[in-house]
Coordinates of C-alpha atoms and ligand atoms in Angstrom, one line a residue:
X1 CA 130.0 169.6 166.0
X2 CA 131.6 169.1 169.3
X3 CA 133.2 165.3 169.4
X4 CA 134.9 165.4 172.3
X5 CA 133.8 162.3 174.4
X6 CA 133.6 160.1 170.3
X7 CA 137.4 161.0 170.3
X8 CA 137.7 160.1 173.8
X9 CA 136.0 156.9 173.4
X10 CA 138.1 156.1 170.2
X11 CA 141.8 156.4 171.9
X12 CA 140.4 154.0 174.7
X13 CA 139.1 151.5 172.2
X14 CA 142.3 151.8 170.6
X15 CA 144.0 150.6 173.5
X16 CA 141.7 147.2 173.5
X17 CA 140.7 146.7 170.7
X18 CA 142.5 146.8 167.0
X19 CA 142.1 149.8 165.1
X20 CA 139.2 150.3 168.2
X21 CA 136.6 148.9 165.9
X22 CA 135.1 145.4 165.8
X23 CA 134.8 145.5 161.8
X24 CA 137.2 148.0 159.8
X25 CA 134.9 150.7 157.9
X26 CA 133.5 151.9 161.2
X27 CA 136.3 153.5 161.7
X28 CA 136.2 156.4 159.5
X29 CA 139.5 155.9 158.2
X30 CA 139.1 156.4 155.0
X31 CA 137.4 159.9 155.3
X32 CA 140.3 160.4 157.5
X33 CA 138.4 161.4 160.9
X34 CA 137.7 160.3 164.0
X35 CA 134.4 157.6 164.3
X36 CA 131.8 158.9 166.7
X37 CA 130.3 156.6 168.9
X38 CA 126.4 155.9 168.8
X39 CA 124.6 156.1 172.6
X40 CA 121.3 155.5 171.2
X41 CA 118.5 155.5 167.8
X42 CA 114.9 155.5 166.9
X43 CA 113.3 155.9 163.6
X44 CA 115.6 157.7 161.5
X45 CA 118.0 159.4 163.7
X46 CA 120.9 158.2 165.7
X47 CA 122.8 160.2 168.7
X48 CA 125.9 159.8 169.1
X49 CA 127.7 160.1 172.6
X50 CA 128.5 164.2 172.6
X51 CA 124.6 164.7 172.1
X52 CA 124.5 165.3 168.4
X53 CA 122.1 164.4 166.5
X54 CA 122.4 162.8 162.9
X55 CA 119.6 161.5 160.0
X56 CA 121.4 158.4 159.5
X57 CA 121.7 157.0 155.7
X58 CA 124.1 154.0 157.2
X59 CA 121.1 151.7 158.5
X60 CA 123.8 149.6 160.3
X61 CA 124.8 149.2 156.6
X62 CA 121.2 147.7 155.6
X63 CA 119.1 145.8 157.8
X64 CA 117.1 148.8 159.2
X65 CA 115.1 149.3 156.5
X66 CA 112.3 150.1 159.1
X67 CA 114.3 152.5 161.1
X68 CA 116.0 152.0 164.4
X69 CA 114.2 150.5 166.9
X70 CA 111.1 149.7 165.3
X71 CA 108.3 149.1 168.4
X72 CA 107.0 146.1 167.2
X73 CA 110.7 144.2 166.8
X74 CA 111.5 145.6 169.8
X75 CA 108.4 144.3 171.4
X76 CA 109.2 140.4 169.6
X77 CA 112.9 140.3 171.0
X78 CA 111.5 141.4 174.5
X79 CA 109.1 139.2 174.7
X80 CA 110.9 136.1 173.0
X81 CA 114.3 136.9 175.4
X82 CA 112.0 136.6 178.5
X83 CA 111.1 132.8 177.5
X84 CA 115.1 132.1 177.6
X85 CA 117.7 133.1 174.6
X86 CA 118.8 129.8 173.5
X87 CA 117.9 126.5 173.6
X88 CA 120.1 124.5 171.3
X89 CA 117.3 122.7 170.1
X90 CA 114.5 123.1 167.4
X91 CA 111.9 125.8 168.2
X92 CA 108.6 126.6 166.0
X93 CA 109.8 129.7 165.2
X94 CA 112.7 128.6 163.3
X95 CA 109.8 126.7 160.8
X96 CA 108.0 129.9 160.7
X97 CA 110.7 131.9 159.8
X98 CA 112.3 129.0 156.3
X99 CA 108.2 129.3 155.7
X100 CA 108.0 132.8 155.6
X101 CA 111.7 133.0 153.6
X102 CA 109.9 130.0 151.1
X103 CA 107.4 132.2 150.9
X104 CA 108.5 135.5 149.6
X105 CA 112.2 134.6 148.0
X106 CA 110.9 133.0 144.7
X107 CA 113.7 130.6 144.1
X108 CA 114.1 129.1 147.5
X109 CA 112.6 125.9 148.8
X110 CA 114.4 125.0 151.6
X111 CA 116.2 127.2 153.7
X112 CA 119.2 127.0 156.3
X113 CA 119.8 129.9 159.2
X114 CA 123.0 131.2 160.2
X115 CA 124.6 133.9 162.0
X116 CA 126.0 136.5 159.3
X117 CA 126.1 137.3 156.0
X118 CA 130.1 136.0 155.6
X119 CA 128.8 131.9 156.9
X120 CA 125.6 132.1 154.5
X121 CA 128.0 132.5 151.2
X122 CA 131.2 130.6 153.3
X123 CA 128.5 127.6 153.4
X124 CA 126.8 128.2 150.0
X125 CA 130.2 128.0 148.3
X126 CA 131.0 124.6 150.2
X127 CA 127.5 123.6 149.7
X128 CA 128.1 124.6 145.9
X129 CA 131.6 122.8 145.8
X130 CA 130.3 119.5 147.3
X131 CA 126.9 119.2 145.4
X132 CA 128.7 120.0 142.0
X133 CA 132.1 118.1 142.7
X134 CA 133.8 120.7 141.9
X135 CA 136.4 123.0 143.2
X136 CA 136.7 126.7 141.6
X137 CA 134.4 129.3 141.7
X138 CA 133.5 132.7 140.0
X139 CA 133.4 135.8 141.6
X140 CA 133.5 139.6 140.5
X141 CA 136.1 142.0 141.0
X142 CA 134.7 144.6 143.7
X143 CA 131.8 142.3 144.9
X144 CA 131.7 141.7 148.3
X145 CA 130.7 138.1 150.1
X146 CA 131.6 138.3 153.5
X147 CA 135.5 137.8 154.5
X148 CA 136.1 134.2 154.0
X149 CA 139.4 133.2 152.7
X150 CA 138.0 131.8 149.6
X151 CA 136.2 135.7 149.3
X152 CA 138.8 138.2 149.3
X153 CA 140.5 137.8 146.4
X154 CA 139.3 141.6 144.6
X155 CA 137.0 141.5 146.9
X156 CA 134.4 145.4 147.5
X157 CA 133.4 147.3 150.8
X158 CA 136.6 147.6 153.7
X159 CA 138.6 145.3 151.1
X160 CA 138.5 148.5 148.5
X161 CA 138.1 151.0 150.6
X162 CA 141.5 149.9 152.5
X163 CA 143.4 148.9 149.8
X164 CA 143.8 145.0 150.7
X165 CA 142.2 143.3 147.8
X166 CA 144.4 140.3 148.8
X167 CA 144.5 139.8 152.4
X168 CA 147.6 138.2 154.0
X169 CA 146.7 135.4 155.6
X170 CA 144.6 134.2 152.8
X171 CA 146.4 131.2 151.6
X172 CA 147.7 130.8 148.0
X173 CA 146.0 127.8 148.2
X174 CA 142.0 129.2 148.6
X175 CA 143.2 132.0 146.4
X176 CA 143.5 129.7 143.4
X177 CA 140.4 128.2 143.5
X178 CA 138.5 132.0 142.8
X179 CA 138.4 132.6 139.4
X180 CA 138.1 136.7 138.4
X181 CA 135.8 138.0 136.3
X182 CA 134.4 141.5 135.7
X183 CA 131.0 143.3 136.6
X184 CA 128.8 143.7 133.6
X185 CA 131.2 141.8 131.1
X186 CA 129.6 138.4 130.0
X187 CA 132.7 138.0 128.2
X188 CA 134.7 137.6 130.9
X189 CA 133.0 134.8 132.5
X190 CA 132.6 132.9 128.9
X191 CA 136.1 132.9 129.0
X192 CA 136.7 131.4 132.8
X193 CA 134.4 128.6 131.4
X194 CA 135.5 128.2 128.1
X195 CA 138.9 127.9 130.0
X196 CA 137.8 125.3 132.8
X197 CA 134.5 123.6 131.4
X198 CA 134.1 121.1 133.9
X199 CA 135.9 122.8 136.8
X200 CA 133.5 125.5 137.9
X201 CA 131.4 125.1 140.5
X202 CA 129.4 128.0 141.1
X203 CA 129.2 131.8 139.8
X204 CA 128.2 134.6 143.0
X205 CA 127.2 137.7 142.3
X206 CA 125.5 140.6 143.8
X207 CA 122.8 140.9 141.9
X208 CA 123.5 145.0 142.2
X209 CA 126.4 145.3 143.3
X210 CA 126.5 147.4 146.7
X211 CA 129.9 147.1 147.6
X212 CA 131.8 148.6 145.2
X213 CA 129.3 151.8 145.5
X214 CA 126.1 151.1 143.7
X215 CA 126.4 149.4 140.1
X216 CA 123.2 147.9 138.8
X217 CA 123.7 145.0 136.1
X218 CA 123.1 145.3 132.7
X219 CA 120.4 144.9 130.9
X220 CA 120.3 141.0 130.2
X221 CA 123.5 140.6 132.4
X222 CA 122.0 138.4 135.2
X223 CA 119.6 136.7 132.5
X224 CA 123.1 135.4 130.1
X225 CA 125.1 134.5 134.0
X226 CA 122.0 131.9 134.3
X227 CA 121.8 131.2 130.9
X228 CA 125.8 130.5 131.0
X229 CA 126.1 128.3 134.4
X230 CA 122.9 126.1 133.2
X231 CA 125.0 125.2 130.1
X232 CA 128.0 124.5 132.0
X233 CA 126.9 122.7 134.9
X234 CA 127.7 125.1 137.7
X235 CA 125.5 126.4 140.2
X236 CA 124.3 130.6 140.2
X237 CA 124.2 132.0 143.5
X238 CA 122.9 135.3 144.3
X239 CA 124.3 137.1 147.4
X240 CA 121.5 138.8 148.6
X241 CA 122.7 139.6 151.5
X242 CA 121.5 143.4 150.4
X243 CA 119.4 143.1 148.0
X244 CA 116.9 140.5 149.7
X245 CA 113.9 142.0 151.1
X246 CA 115.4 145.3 149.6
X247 CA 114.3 146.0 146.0
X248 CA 111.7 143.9 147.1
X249 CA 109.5 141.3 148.9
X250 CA 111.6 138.6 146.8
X251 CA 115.0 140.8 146.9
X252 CA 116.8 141.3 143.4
X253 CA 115.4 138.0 141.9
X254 CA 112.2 139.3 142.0
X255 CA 113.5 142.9 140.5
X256 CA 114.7 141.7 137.5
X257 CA 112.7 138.6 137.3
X258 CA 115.9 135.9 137.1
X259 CA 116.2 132.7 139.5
X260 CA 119.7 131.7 140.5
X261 CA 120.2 127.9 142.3
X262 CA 120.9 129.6 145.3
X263 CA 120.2 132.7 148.0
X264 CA 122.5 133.8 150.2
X265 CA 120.8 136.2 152.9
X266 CA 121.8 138.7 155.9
X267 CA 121.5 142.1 157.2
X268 CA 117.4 142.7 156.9
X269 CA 116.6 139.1 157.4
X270 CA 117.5 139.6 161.6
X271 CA 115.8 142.8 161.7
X272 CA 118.8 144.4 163.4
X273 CA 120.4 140.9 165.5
X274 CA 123.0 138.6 163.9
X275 CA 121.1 136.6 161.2
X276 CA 121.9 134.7 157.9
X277 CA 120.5 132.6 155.2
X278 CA 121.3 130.2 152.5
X279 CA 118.9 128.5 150.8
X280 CA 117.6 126.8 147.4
X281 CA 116.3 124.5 145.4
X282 CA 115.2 121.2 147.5
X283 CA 117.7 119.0 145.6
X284 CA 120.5 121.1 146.2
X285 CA 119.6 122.1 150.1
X286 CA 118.9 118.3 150.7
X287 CA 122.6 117.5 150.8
X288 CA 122.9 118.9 154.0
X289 CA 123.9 117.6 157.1
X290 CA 122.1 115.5 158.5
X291 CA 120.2 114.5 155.4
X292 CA 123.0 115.0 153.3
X293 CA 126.9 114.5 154.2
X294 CA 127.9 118.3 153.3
X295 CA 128.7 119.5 156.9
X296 CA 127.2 123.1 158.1
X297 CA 126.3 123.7 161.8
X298 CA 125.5 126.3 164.4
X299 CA 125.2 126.4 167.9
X300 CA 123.5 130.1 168.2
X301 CA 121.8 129.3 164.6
X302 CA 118.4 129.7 164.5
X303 CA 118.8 131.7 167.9
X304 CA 115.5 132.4 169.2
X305 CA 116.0 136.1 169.7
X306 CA 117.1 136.5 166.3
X307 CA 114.3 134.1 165.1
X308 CA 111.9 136.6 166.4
X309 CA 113.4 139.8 165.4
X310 CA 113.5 138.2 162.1
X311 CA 110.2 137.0 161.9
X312 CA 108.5 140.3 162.8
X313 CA 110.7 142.4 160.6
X314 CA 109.7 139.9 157.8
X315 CA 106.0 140.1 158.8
X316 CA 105.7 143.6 158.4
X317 CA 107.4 143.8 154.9
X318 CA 104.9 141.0 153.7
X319 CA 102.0 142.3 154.8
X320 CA 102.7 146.0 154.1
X321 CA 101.5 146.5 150.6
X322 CA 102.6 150.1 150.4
X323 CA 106.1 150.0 151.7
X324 CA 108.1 149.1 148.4
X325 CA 106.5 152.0 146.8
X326 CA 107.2 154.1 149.5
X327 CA 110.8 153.0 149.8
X328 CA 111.1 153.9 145.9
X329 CA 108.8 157.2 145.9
X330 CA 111.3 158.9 148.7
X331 CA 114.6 157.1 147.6
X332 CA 113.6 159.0 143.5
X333 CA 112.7 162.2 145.6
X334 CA 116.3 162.0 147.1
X335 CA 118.2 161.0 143.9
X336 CA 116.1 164.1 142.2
X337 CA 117.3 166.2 144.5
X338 CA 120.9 164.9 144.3
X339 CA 120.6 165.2 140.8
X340 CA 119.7 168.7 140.0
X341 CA 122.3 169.7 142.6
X342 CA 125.0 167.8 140.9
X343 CA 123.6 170.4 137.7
X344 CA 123.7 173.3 139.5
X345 CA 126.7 173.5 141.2
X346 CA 128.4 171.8 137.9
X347 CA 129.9 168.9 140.3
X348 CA 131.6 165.9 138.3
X349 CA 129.8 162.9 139.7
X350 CA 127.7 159.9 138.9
X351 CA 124.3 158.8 141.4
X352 CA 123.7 155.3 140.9
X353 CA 120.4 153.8 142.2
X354 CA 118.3 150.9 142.3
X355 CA 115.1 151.0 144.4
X356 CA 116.5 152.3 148.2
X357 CA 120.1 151.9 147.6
X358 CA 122.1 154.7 146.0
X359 CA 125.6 155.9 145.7
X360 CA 126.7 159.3 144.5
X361 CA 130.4 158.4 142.9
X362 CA 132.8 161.6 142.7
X363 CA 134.2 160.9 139.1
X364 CA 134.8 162.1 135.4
X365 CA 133.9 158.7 134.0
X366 CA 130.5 159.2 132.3
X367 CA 128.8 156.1 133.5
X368 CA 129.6 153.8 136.6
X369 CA 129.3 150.7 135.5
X370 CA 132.2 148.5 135.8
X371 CA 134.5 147.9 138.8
X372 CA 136.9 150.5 137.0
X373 CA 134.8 153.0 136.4
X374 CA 134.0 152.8 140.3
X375 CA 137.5 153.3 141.6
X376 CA 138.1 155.6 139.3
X377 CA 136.7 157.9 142.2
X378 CA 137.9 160.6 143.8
X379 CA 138.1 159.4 147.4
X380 CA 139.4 162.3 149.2
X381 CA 136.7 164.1 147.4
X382 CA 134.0 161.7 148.8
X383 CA 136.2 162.6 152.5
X384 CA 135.4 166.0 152.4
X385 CA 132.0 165.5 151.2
X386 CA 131.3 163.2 153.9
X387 CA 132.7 165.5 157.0
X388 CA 130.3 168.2 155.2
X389 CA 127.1 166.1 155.4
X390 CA 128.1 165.3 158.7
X391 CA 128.5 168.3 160.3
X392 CA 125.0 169.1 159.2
X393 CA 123.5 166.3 160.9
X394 CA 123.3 164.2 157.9
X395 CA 125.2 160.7 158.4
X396 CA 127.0 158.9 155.2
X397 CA 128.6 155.9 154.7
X398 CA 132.1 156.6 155.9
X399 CA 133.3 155.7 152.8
X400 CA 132.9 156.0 148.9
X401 CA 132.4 152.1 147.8
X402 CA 129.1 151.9 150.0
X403 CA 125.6 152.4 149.7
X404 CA 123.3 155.2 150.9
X405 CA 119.9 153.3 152.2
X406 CA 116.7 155.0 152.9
X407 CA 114.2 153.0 155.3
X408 CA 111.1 153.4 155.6
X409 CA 111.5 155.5 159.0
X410 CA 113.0 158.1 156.4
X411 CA 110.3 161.4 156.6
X412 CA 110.1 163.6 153.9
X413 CA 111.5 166.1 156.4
X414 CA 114.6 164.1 156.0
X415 CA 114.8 163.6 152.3
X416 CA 114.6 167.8 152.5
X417 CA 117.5 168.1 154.9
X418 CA 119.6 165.8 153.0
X419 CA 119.2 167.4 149.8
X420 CA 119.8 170.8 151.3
X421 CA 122.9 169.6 153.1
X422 CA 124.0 168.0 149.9
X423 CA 123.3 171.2 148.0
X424 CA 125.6 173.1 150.4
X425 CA 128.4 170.3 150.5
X426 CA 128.7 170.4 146.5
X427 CA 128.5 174.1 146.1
X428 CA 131.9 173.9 149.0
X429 CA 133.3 171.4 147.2
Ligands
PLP1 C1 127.4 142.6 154.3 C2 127.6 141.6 153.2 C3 128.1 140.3 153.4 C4 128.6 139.9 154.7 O1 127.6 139.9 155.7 P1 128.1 140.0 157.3 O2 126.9 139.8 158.0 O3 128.8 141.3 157.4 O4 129.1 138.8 157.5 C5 128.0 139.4 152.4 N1 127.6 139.8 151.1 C6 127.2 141.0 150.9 C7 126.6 141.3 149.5 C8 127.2 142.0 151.9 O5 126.8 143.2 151.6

């Protein structure tokens, strides 16, 4: 594919702006090529600025799960940003919107907006920390929350994929305060509170991991972490920022049926504009500011545009009885097809899926299960594999530790072409 005017594009960013990219992954660096620059999308396809044309698997990373520019989102944010873009005080959309979030996340009760994914677990963890008393916190190695200090210790996505589990910057400080465990290993955590009964505020997971490639729990996993923080005190908070509205109408709690305290949201909740959510049980969310003296505030939170976008992209996911079933019948029809190319063409590699989200990990290990198992990839394997797809028109994740979503805008045209283009990338490989 011609990229002339991408690689263009991408010197003159580089002059500007660091690395030329507003967040790190974009940049294709760790399938060692240059980034091409999107002009415009609709449904499942995105076009970049040299005219090609790509099926894109990205989804901005998860929120489209309706396809770019879905008419009737479009048609809310049009019509909302012609009434003004923000007010700074309370609109009836931002009720609507906690309603409809009360409504179909089973474990929340109240609910608070914010801007991204990275301020709904920053202010879940504080919110945690203050309702609790209590400082530390657990996390798992390769999950992802967002790139608060407090997170990126081990931390999935860019973190991985560019080596910087540790960020400088991040002080020693925040750093001791995130306690490690490890995916899929009850023990580990047992031990973190066998070590510090009484100092642990709060456990976060992904409830499937998506950012260190696609790792579903174990069976009874998510079931002993609530089982475990109940008898210890601390709160369990799922980051749902992709799983919510994902696996389904009540994201990964729904799925596999196990209520954490609290719900961090982003990504689909905005329905493509800068939206996220924490929210919980009443007694927890009620010690908020103002009702409450834990401090969280916004002055684009709640944002009208965003409200609406939101809104209408939730809308359509409640009231579309068919789309979850959809979602799973092409996502199976693409790991199928994955699968009986990895037989064919005798390719060492593991496809994890759960519902929509899937990653295909380039590795001898049997099984990817663990952290471990998941870096154990072959990453300039997954570089190759990556330019292939994409120089048939099919677009990747630029990077081994992400997911692969299919939307609903996904035809079954699609599913073909990427199965075919996977078929001939493996058989190169
Ligand atoms: C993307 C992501 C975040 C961060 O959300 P941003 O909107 O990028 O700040 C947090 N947690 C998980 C699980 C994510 O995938």
């Amino acid at each position: 594919m011609n990229n002339i005017n991408s690689i263009k594009e991408f010197e003159r960013a580089n002059k500007s702006i660091p690395g030329g990219v507003n967040s790190p992954v974009r940049a294709f660096k760790s399938v060692n090529t240059n980034p091409i620059f999107i002009k415009s999308a609709k449904g499942s396809k995105v076009t970049d600025i040299d005219d090609n044309q790509y099926i894109d698997f990205v989804s901005s990373w998860g929120p489209l799960i309706l396809g770019h520019a879905n008419d009737k989102i479009i048609d809310s944010i049009t019509k909302a940003a012609q009434k003004g873009t923000s007010y700074g005080a309370p609109t009836v959309y931002e009720t609507e919107m906690a309603e409809m979030i009360v409504k179909m996340i089973p474990s929340i009760e109240k609910v608070r907006m914010v801007n991204s994914g990275t301020e709904a677990t920053m202010s879940a963890i504080r919110l945690a920390r203050g309702y609790t008393k209590r400082d530390s916190f657990i996390k798992f190695a390769g999950n992802y929350h967002g790139h608060g200090d407090s997170f990126l210790i081990k931390a999935g996505s860019g973190a991985i994929t560019f080596g910087l589990p540790d960020s400088p910057g991040v002080t020693q400080a925040s750093a001791k305060d995130t306690l490690i465990a490890d995916y899929n290993n009850i023990d580990s955590v047992k031990k973190l509170f066998e070590e510090k009964p009484n100092e642990i505020a709060a456990v976060i997971i992904e409830p499937v991991a998506g950012n260190m490639g696609v790792v579903p729990p174990n069976k009874n996993f998510l079931k002993e972490l609530r089982e475990l923080t109940s008898k210890y005190g601390a709160l369990l908070i799922f980051d749902e920022v992709i799983t919510g509205f994902r696996l389904a109408k009540g994201g990964a709690q729904e799925y596999f049926g196990v209520m954490p305290d609290l719900t961090t949201l982003g990504k689909i909740i905005g329905g493509g504009l800068p939206v996220g959510a924490y929210g919980g049980k009443k007694e927890i969310m009620d010690n908020l500011a103002p009702e409450g003296p834990i401090y969280q505030a916004g002055t684009l939170s709640g944002n009208p545009l965003a409200m609406a976008a939101g809104l209408c992209m939730l809308n359509e996911l409640n009231s579309n009885e068919t789309i979850y079933n959809e979602l799973e019948h092409k996502a199976k029809k693409l790991e199928e097809g994955i699968l009986k190319n990895i037989k064919i063409t005798n390719t060492k590699a593991i496809l994890n899926r759960v519902g929509s989200m899937m990653t295909l990990f380039f590795t001898e290990s049997e099984k990817v299960s663990s952290y471990d198992e998941a870096v154990s990839s072959d990453t300039e394997k997954y570089a190759k594999y990556f330019k292939m797809a994409l120089d048939s028109g099919i677009y990747l994740a630029p990077s081994q530790f992400e997911c692969l979503f299919v939307s609903f805008a996904h035809t079954d045209e699609d599913i073909d072409k990427a199965i075919n283009a996977n078929l001939a990338a493996l058989s190169a490989l």
